[in-house]
PDB file of C-alpha atoms in Angstrom:
ATOM      1  CA  UNK A   1      17.154 -15.530  13.341  1.00 71.00           C
ATOM      2  CA  UNK A   2      15.318 -17.570  10.154  1.00 78.00           C
ATOM      3  CA  UNK A   3      16.049 -17.378   6.210  1.00 86.00           C
ATOM      4  CA  UNK A   4      15.185 -19.407   3.298  1.00 91.00           C
ATOM      5  CA  UNK A   5      17.498 -21.063   0.693  1.00 93.00           C
ATOM      6  CA  UNK A   6      16.382 -22.152  -3.052  1.00 95.00           C
ATOM      7  CA  UNK A   7      18.078 -23.741  -4.633  1.00 91.00           C
ATOM      8  CA  UNK A   8      18.361 -23.090  -8.389  1.00 90.00           C
ATOM      9  CA  UNK A   9      17.223 -19.657  -9.873  1.00 92.00           C
ATOM     10  CA  UNK A  10      16.016 -21.425 -12.697  1.00 95.00           C
ATOM     11  CA  UNK A  11      14.365 -24.341 -13.639  1.00 97.00           C
ATOM     12  CA  UNK A  12      13.254 -25.711 -16.889  1.00 97.00           C
ATOM     13  CA  UNK A  13      11.055 -29.018 -17.447  1.00 97.00           C
ATOM     14  CA  UNK A  14       9.592 -30.546 -20.261  1.00 97.00           C
ATOM     15  CA  UNK A  15       5.534 -30.670 -20.440  1.00 97.00           C
ATOM     16  CA  UNK A  16       4.087 -33.172 -18.773  1.00 97.00           C
ATOM     17  CA  UNK A  17       7.468 -33.616 -16.637  1.00 98.00           C
ATOM     18  CA  UNK A  18       7.378 -33.892 -12.572  1.00 97.00           C
ATOM     19  CA  UNK A  19       8.398 -30.173 -11.400  1.00 98.00           C
ATOM     20  CA  UNK A  20      10.650 -30.251  -8.355  1.00 98.00           C
ATOM     21  CA  UNK A  21      11.544 -26.551  -6.346  1.00 98.00           C
ATOM     22  CA  UNK A  22      13.758 -26.911  -3.785  1.00 97.00           C
ATOM     23  CA  UNK A  23      13.573 -24.629  -0.489  1.00 96.00           C
ATOM     24  CA  UNK A  24      15.614 -25.143   3.012  1.00 95.00           C
ATOM     25  CA  UNK A  25      14.868 -23.259   5.930  1.00 92.00           C
ATOM     26  CA  UNK A  26      16.295 -22.590   8.729  1.00 87.00           C
ATOM     27  CA  UNK A  27      14.253 -21.264  11.751  1.00 76.00           C
ATOM     28  CA  UNK A  28      15.076 -21.500  15.533  1.00 70.00           C
ATOM     29  CA  UNK A  29      11.231 -22.460  16.562  1.00 71.00           C
ATOM     30  CA  UNK A  30       9.208 -24.516  14.321  1.00 70.00           C
ATOM     31  CA  UNK A  31       8.491 -22.953  11.143  1.00 80.00           C
ATOM     32  CA  UNK A  32       5.453 -21.729   9.184  1.00 86.00           C
ATOM     33  CA  UNK A  33       6.315 -22.316   5.422  1.00 89.00           C
ATOM     34  CA  UNK A  34       4.978 -20.960   2.303  1.00 91.00           C
ATOM     35  CA  UNK A  35       5.161 -21.355  -1.587  1.00 95.00           C
ATOM     36  CA  UNK A  36       3.583 -17.908  -3.583  1.00 95.00           C
ATOM     37  CA  UNK A  37       4.059 -17.897  -7.126  1.00 95.00           C
ATOM     38  CA  UNK A  38       4.076 -14.832  -9.193  1.00 92.00           C
ATOM     39  CA  UNK A  39       3.116 -14.843 -12.874  1.00 91.00           C
ATOM     40  CA  UNK A  40       4.103 -12.468 -15.239  1.00 85.00           C
ATOM     41  CA  UNK A  41       2.959  -8.875 -14.648  1.00 79.00           C
ATOM     42  CA  UNK A  42       0.911 -10.463 -11.699  1.00 83.00           C
ATOM     43  CA  UNK A  43       1.015 -10.190  -8.036  1.00 84.00           C
ATOM     44  CA  UNK A  44       2.192 -12.787  -6.106  1.00 90.00           C
ATOM     45  CA  UNK A  45      -0.412 -15.652  -4.912  1.00 92.00           C
ATOM     46  CA  UNK A  46      -0.380 -18.134  -2.204  1.00 92.00           C
ATOM     47  CA  UNK A  47       0.405 -21.704  -3.683  1.00 94.00           C
ATOM     48  CA  UNK A  48       0.260 -23.685  -0.358  1.00 92.00           C
ATOM     49  CA  UNK A  49       1.129 -23.061   3.468  1.00 89.00           C
ATOM     50  CA  UNK A  50       2.572 -25.495   6.210  1.00 88.00           C
ATOM     51  CA  UNK A  51       1.615 -24.604   9.502  1.00 80.00           C
ATOM     52  CA  UNK A  52       1.489 -27.499  11.589  1.00 76.00           C
ATOM     53  CA  UNK A  53      -1.441 -29.355  10.611  1.00 74.00           C
ATOM     54  CA  UNK A  54      -0.147 -31.914   8.385  1.00 83.00           C
ATOM     55  CA  UNK A  55       3.475 -32.822   6.694  1.00 88.00           C
ATOM     56  CA  UNK A  56       2.344 -32.950   3.136  1.00 93.00           C
ATOM     57  CA  UNK A  57       0.259 -29.371   2.008  1.00 93.00           C
ATOM     58  CA  UNK A  58      -1.932 -29.828  -0.985  1.00 94.00           C
ATOM     59  CA  UNK A  59      -2.372 -26.250  -2.523  1.00 93.00           C
ATOM     60  CA  UNK A  60      -3.614 -25.205  -5.754  1.00 93.00           C
ATOM     61  CA  UNK A  61      -3.382 -26.220  -9.707  1.00 93.00           C
ATOM     62  CA  UNK A  62      -1.622 -30.111  -8.134  1.00 96.00           C
ATOM     63  CA  UNK A  63       1.000 -28.412  -6.805  1.00 97.00           C
ATOM     64  CA  UNK A  64       1.882 -29.942  -2.799  1.00 97.00           C
ATOM     65  CA  UNK A  65       4.648 -29.598  -0.901  1.00 97.00           C
ATOM     66  CA  UNK A  66       6.039 -31.926   2.022  1.00 94.00           C
ATOM     67  CA  UNK A  67       7.903 -30.634   5.248  1.00 92.00           C
ATOM     68  CA  UNK A  68      10.819 -32.272   6.239  1.00 92.00           C
ATOM     69  CA  UNK A  69      12.003 -31.409   9.975  1.00 89.00           C
ATOM     70  CA  UNK A  70      15.007 -33.756   9.781  1.00 90.00           C
ATOM     71  CA  UNK A  71      16.312 -32.438   6.470  1.00 92.00           C
ATOM     72  CA  UNK A  72      14.828 -28.377   7.236  1.00 92.00           C
ATOM     73  CA  UNK A  73      12.858 -28.570   3.778  1.00 94.00           C
ATOM     74  CA  UNK A  74      10.066 -27.849   1.938  1.00 95.00           C
ATOM     75  CA  UNK A  75      10.462 -28.937  -1.219  1.00 97.00           C
ATOM     76  CA  UNK A  76       7.484 -28.187  -3.983  1.00 98.00           C
ATOM     77  CA  UNK A  77       6.458 -30.365  -6.855  1.00 98.00           C
ATOM     78  CA  UNK A  78       3.837 -31.078  -9.138  1.00 98.00           C
ATOM     79  CA  UNK A  79       3.899 -34.754 -10.845  1.00 97.00           C
ATOM     80  CA  UNK A  80       2.947 -33.271 -14.378  1.00 97.00           C
ATOM     81  CA  UNK A  81       3.996 -29.652 -15.389  1.00 97.00           C
ATOM     82  CA  UNK A  82       1.978 -27.591 -17.554  1.00 97.00           C
ATOM     83  CA  UNK A  83       2.667 -24.609 -19.844  1.00 96.00           C
ATOM     84  CA  UNK A  84       0.689 -22.219 -17.627  1.00 95.00           C
ATOM     85  CA  UNK A  85       2.557 -23.329 -14.476  1.00 97.00           C
ATOM     86  CA  UNK A  86       5.509 -20.709 -15.552  1.00 96.00           C
ATOM     87  CA  UNK A  87       6.056 -18.727 -13.387  1.00 96.00           C
ATOM     88  CA  UNK A  88       8.407 -16.877 -10.648  1.00 95.00           C
ATOM     89  CA  UNK A  89       7.658 -19.680  -7.127  1.00 97.00           C
ATOM     90  CA  UNK A  90       8.996 -17.900  -3.694  1.00 95.00           C
ATOM     91  CA  UNK A  91       9.645 -19.760  -0.688  1.00 94.00           C
ATOM     92  CA  UNK A  92       8.883 -18.240   2.852  1.00 91.00           C
ATOM     93  CA  UNK A  93       8.874 -18.266   6.140  1.00 87.00           C
ATOM     94  CA  UNK A  94       8.014 -16.930   9.465  1.00 82.00           C
ATOM     95  CA  UNK A  95       7.548 -17.329  12.616  1.00 71.00           C
ATOM     96  CA  UNK A  96      10.099 -17.079  16.282  1.00 62.00           C
ATOM     97  CA  UNK A  97       8.459 -14.332  17.358  1.00 64.00           C
ATOM     98  CA  UNK A  98       8.543 -12.463  13.517  1.00 67.00           C
ATOM     99  CA  UNK A  99       5.247 -12.054  11.946  1.00 72.00           C
ATOM    100  CA  UNK A 100       6.707 -10.743   8.463  1.00 81.00           C
ATOM    101  CA  UNK A 101       7.687 -13.366   5.667  1.00 85.00           C
ATOM    102  CA  UNK A 102      11.136 -14.157   5.249  1.00 86.00           C
ATOM    103  CA  UNK A 103      11.608 -14.880   1.061  1.00 90.00           C
ATOM    104  CA  UNK A 104      13.690 -16.837  -0.747  1.00 92.00           C
ATOM    105  CA  UNK A 105      15.293 -15.625  -3.610  1.00 91.00           C
ATOM    106  CA  UNK A 106      12.765 -17.325  -5.864  1.00 94.00           C
ATOM    107  CA  UNK A 107      13.064 -19.847  -8.616  1.00 96.00           C
ATOM    108  CA  UNK A 108      11.941 -19.333 -12.157  1.00 95.00           C
ATOM    109  CA  UNK A 109      10.334 -22.588 -13.483  1.00 97.00           C
ATOM    110  CA  UNK A 110      10.482 -22.656 -17.619  1.00 97.00           C
ATOM    111  CA  UNK A 111       8.021 -25.076 -18.945  1.00 97.00           C
ATOM    112  CA  UNK A 112       9.394 -26.383 -22.746  1.00 96.00           C
ATOM    113  CA  UNK A 113       6.898 -27.913 -25.050  1.00 94.00           C
TER     114      UNK A 113
ATOM    115  CA  UNK B   1     -12.165  -3.878  -1.187  1.00 54.00           C
ATOM    116  CA  UNK B   2     -11.456  -7.121  -2.890  1.00 79.00           C
ATOM    117  CA  UNK B   3      -8.256  -7.280  -2.439  1.00 91.00           C
ATOM    118  CA  UNK B   4      -5.123  -5.040  -2.252  1.00 94.00           C
ATOM    119  CA  UNK B   5      -4.633  -2.131  -3.733  1.00 95.00           C
ATOM    120  CA  UNK B   6      -1.184  -0.050  -4.588  1.00 96.00           C
ATOM    121  CA  UNK B   7      -1.010   3.325  -6.199  1.00 97.00           C
ATOM    122  CA  UNK B   8       0.471   4.172  -8.843  1.00 97.00           C
ATOM    123  CA  UNK B   9       1.042   1.081 -10.186  1.00 95.00           C
ATOM    124  CA  UNK B  10       4.117   3.026 -11.780  1.00 97.00           C
ATOM    125  CA  UNK B  11       6.051   6.098 -10.951  1.00 97.00           C
ATOM    126  CA  UNK B  12       9.273   7.813 -12.849  1.00 98.00           C
ATOM    127  CA  UNK B  13      10.701  10.143 -10.318  1.00 98.00           C
ATOM    128  CA  UNK B  14      14.069  12.347 -10.612  1.00 97.00           C
ATOM    129  CA  UNK B  15      16.863  11.643  -8.829  1.00 97.00           C
ATOM    130  CA  UNK B  16      16.983  13.523  -5.838  1.00 97.00           C
ATOM    131  CA  UNK B  17      12.969  13.813  -5.950  1.00 98.00           C
ATOM    132  CA  UNK B  18      10.893  12.640  -3.058  1.00 98.00           C
ATOM    133  CA  UNK B  19       7.841   9.855  -3.637  1.00 98.00           C
ATOM    134  CA  UNK B  20       4.847   8.848  -1.403  1.00 98.00           C
ATOM    135  CA  UNK B  21       3.149   5.189  -2.319  1.00 98.00           C
ATOM    136  CA  UNK B  22      -0.040   3.798  -0.925  1.00 98.00           C
ATOM    137  CA  UNK B  23      -1.756   0.694  -0.088  1.00 97.00           C
ATOM    138  CA  UNK B  24      -5.103   0.335   0.653  1.00 96.00           C
ATOM    139  CA  UNK B  25      -4.991  -3.274   2.262  1.00 95.00           C
ATOM    140  CA  UNK B  26      -8.445  -5.364   2.545  1.00 93.00           C
ATOM    141  CA  UNK B  27     -11.021  -4.385   4.631  1.00 92.00           C
ATOM    142  CA  UNK B  28     -10.815  -6.308   8.605  1.00 89.00           C
ATOM    143  CA  UNK B  29      -6.242  -6.699   7.773  1.00 90.00           C
ATOM    144  CA  UNK B  30      -5.120  -5.582  11.162  1.00 90.00           C
ATOM    145  CA  UNK B  31      -1.728  -6.389   9.335  1.00 90.00           C
ATOM    146  CA  UNK B  32       0.026  -4.798   6.562  1.00 93.00           C
ATOM    147  CA  UNK B  33       3.195  -5.345   5.245  1.00 93.00           C
ATOM    148  CA  UNK B  34       5.898  -3.443   2.283  1.00 96.00           C
ATOM    149  CA  UNK B  35       7.937  -5.524   0.470  1.00 95.00           C
ATOM    150  CA  UNK B  36      11.030  -4.048  -2.087  1.00 96.00           C
ATOM    151  CA  UNK B  37      11.393  -6.611  -5.110  1.00 92.00           C
ATOM    152  CA  UNK B  38      14.493  -5.663  -7.128  1.00 91.00           C
ATOM    153  CA  UNK B  39      14.638  -6.728 -10.570  1.00 85.00           C
ATOM    154  CA  UNK B  40      15.761 -10.309 -10.493  1.00 78.00           C
ATOM    155  CA  UNK B  41      15.992 -10.602  -6.975  1.00 81.00           C
ATOM    156  CA  UNK B  42      13.697 -12.005  -4.206  1.00 84.00           C
ATOM    157  CA  UNK B  43      11.431 -10.248  -1.575  1.00 90.00           C
ATOM    158  CA  UNK B  44      12.722  -7.749   0.261  1.00 92.00           C
ATOM    159  CA  UNK B  45      11.003  -6.945   3.859  1.00 92.00           C
ATOM    160  CA  UNK B  46      10.910  -3.460   4.724  1.00 95.00           C
ATOM    161  CA  UNK B  47       8.355  -2.495   7.309  1.00 94.00           C
ATOM    162  CA  UNK B  48       5.359  -4.465   9.268  1.00 91.00           C
ATOM    163  CA  UNK B  49       2.120  -2.650  10.873  1.00 91.00           C
ATOM    164  CA  UNK B  50      -0.001  -4.087  13.761  1.00 89.00           C
ATOM    165  CA  UNK B  51      -2.481  -1.641  13.482  1.00 90.00           C
ATOM    166  CA  UNK B  52      -1.186   1.965  13.220  1.00 89.00           C
ATOM    167  CA  UNK B  53       1.837   0.690  14.889  1.00 89.00           C
ATOM    168  CA  UNK B  54       5.241  -0.822  13.620  1.00 88.00           C
ATOM    169  CA  UNK B  55       6.925  -3.282  15.747  1.00 85.00           C
ATOM    170  CA  UNK B  56       9.214  -4.343  13.057  1.00 87.00           C
ATOM    171  CA  UNK B  57      10.613  -1.605  11.137  1.00 90.00           C
ATOM    172  CA  UNK B  58      14.198  -3.642  10.964  1.00 89.00           C
ATOM    173  CA  UNK B  59      14.350  -3.952   7.073  1.00 92.00           C
ATOM    174  CA  UNK B  60      13.791   0.054   6.017  1.00 95.00           C
ATOM    175  CA  UNK B  61      17.517   0.495   4.375  1.00 92.00           C
ATOM    176  CA  UNK B  62      17.719   4.058   5.573  1.00 92.00           C
ATOM    177  CA  UNK B  63      17.011   7.050   7.009  1.00 94.00           C
ATOM    178  CA  UNK B  64      15.122   8.085   3.852  1.00 97.00           C
ATOM    179  CA  UNK B  65      12.596   5.598   3.767  1.00 97.00           C
ATOM    180  CA  UNK B  66       9.193   6.204   6.028  1.00 97.00           C
ATOM    181  CA  UNK B  67       5.974   4.849   6.370  1.00 97.00           C
ATOM    182  CA  UNK B  68       3.089   5.119   8.177  1.00 96.00           C
ATOM    183  CA  UNK B  69      -0.321   3.775   8.675  1.00 96.00           C
ATOM    184  CA  UNK B  70      -4.163   5.475   9.406  1.00 89.00           C
ATOM    185  CA  UNK B  71      -5.638   2.874  12.519  1.00 78.00           C
ATOM    186  CA  UNK B  72      -6.168  -0.181  10.298  1.00 79.00           C
ATOM    187  CA  UNK B  73      -6.718   1.342   6.856  1.00 91.00           C
ATOM    188  CA  UNK B  74      -4.283   3.015   4.104  1.00 96.00           C
ATOM    189  CA  UNK B  75      -0.655   3.121   4.249  1.00 97.00           C
ATOM    190  CA  UNK B  76       1.949   5.339   2.916  1.00 98.00           C
ATOM    191  CA  UNK B  77       5.256   4.687   2.074  1.00 98.00           C
ATOM    192  CA  UNK B  78       7.561   7.476   1.858  1.00 98.00           C
ATOM    193  CA  UNK B  79      11.243   7.791  -0.020  1.00 98.00           C
ATOM    194  CA  UNK B  80      12.826  10.637   0.562  1.00 98.00           C
ATOM    195  CA  UNK B  81      15.796  12.033  -1.828  1.00 98.00           C
ATOM    196  CA  UNK B  82      15.463   9.010  -4.347  1.00 98.00           C
ATOM    197  CA  UNK B  83      18.596   7.239  -5.200  1.00 97.00           C
ATOM    198  CA  UNK B  84      18.661   5.121  -8.725  1.00 96.00           C
ATOM    199  CA  UNK B  85      19.168   2.576  -6.196  1.00 95.00           C
ATOM    200  CA  UNK B  86      16.174   2.545  -4.634  1.00 97.00           C
ATOM    201  CA  UNK B  87      14.316   1.853  -8.310  1.00 97.00           C
ATOM    202  CA  UNK B  88      12.285  -1.864  -7.614  1.00 97.00           C
ATOM    203  CA  UNK B  89       8.755  -3.006  -7.319  1.00 95.00           C
ATOM    204  CA  UNK B  90       7.270  -2.050  -3.843  1.00 97.00           C
ATOM    205  CA  UNK B  91       4.954  -4.700  -2.332  1.00 96.00           C
ATOM    206  CA  UNK B  92       2.400  -4.004   0.012  1.00 96.00           C
ATOM    207  CA  UNK B  93       0.318  -7.063   1.678  1.00 94.00           C
ATOM    208  CA  UNK B  94      -2.027  -7.441   4.608  1.00 92.00           C
ATOM    209  CA  UNK B  95      -3.202 -10.375   6.107  1.00 88.00           C
ATOM    210  CA  UNK B  96      -5.349 -10.911   9.615  1.00 85.00           C
ATOM    211  CA  UNK B  97      -3.615 -11.169  13.166  1.00 69.00           C
ATOM    212  CA  UNK B  98      -2.624 -14.691  13.979  1.00 53.00           C
ATOM    213  CA  UNK B  99      -3.452 -15.702  17.324  1.00 43.00           C
ATOM    214  CA  UNK B 100       0.108 -17.227  19.257  1.00 40.00           C
ATOM    215  CA  UNK B 101       2.454 -16.159  16.633  1.00 46.00           C
ATOM    216  CA  UNK B 102       0.890 -18.079  14.120  1.00 51.00           C
ATOM    217  CA  UNK B 103       1.240 -16.137  10.639  1.00 56.00           C
ATOM    218  CA  UNK B 104      -1.736 -16.189   8.461  1.00 64.00           C
ATOM    219  CA  UNK B 105      -1.823 -15.332   4.681  1.00 77.00           C
ATOM    220  CA  UNK B 106      -0.516 -12.487   3.615  1.00 86.00           C
ATOM    221  CA  UNK B 107      -2.496 -11.149   0.499  1.00 90.00           C
ATOM    222  CA  UNK B 108      -0.507  -9.292  -2.088  1.00 93.00           C
ATOM    223  CA  UNK B 109      -1.502  -6.320  -4.031  1.00 94.00           C
ATOM    224  CA  UNK B 110       0.467  -5.964  -7.837  1.00 92.00           C
ATOM    225  CA  UNK B 111       2.822  -3.723  -6.680  1.00 95.00           C
ATOM    226  CA  UNK B 112       4.171   0.154  -7.183  1.00 97.00           C
ATOM    227  CA  UNK B 113       7.031  -0.073 -10.033  1.00 96.00           C
ATOM    228  CA  UNK B 114       8.867   3.087  -8.909  1.00 98.00           C
ATOM    229  CA  UNK B 115      11.919   3.899 -11.693  1.00 98.00           C
ATOM    230  CA  UNK B 116      14.732   6.881 -10.542  1.00 97.00           C
ATOM    231  CA  UNK B 117      16.367   8.151 -13.030  1.00 97.00           C
TER     232      UNK B 117
END
């Protein structure tokens, strides 16, 4: 069985500040990990994915995430938040023979001016 | 088409009625997924198709829910005798088939917002 835990359902940062969204996973085999973003009234869009090629993964819009096996984590970061980053972010995992993604409960990011 | 297309975008139905939701995946994508997103919550897996077979339907919440897929094309999700608890956004996604158990990027549609009154 696999699962994803996202710590913090709401995160608020100031424009220009560091963004850190936390994701921990549980998987019996090496996982495939994803971050998706959902802007208001839009569908989900892939930000980045980890498929074992490199532990530090760079995605769109300046986001990146680091896979840490020892911590079973895949936290999402961005050095400097922009107002346009306000959205809901979902971490997801697949693997262990299950192709469908298992999603975390999501983190809503607010960016204050 | 260019992306995953879902219809209708919005559906309001009376409790007890049946509804049918449609998903057109990206051409050539053999894998198709249905998810449900209740207000303020994460995505809940419903069913996964590989071609027109469903190797994983473990997420269907009750026998009122069913889904089918024609070849590697359109899928329909049917909810019979709808209940207010079925109100949610129903999302469809598709992806190419991976190898060796690897998943590939899933592309999502805009979803169907279902409201049961």
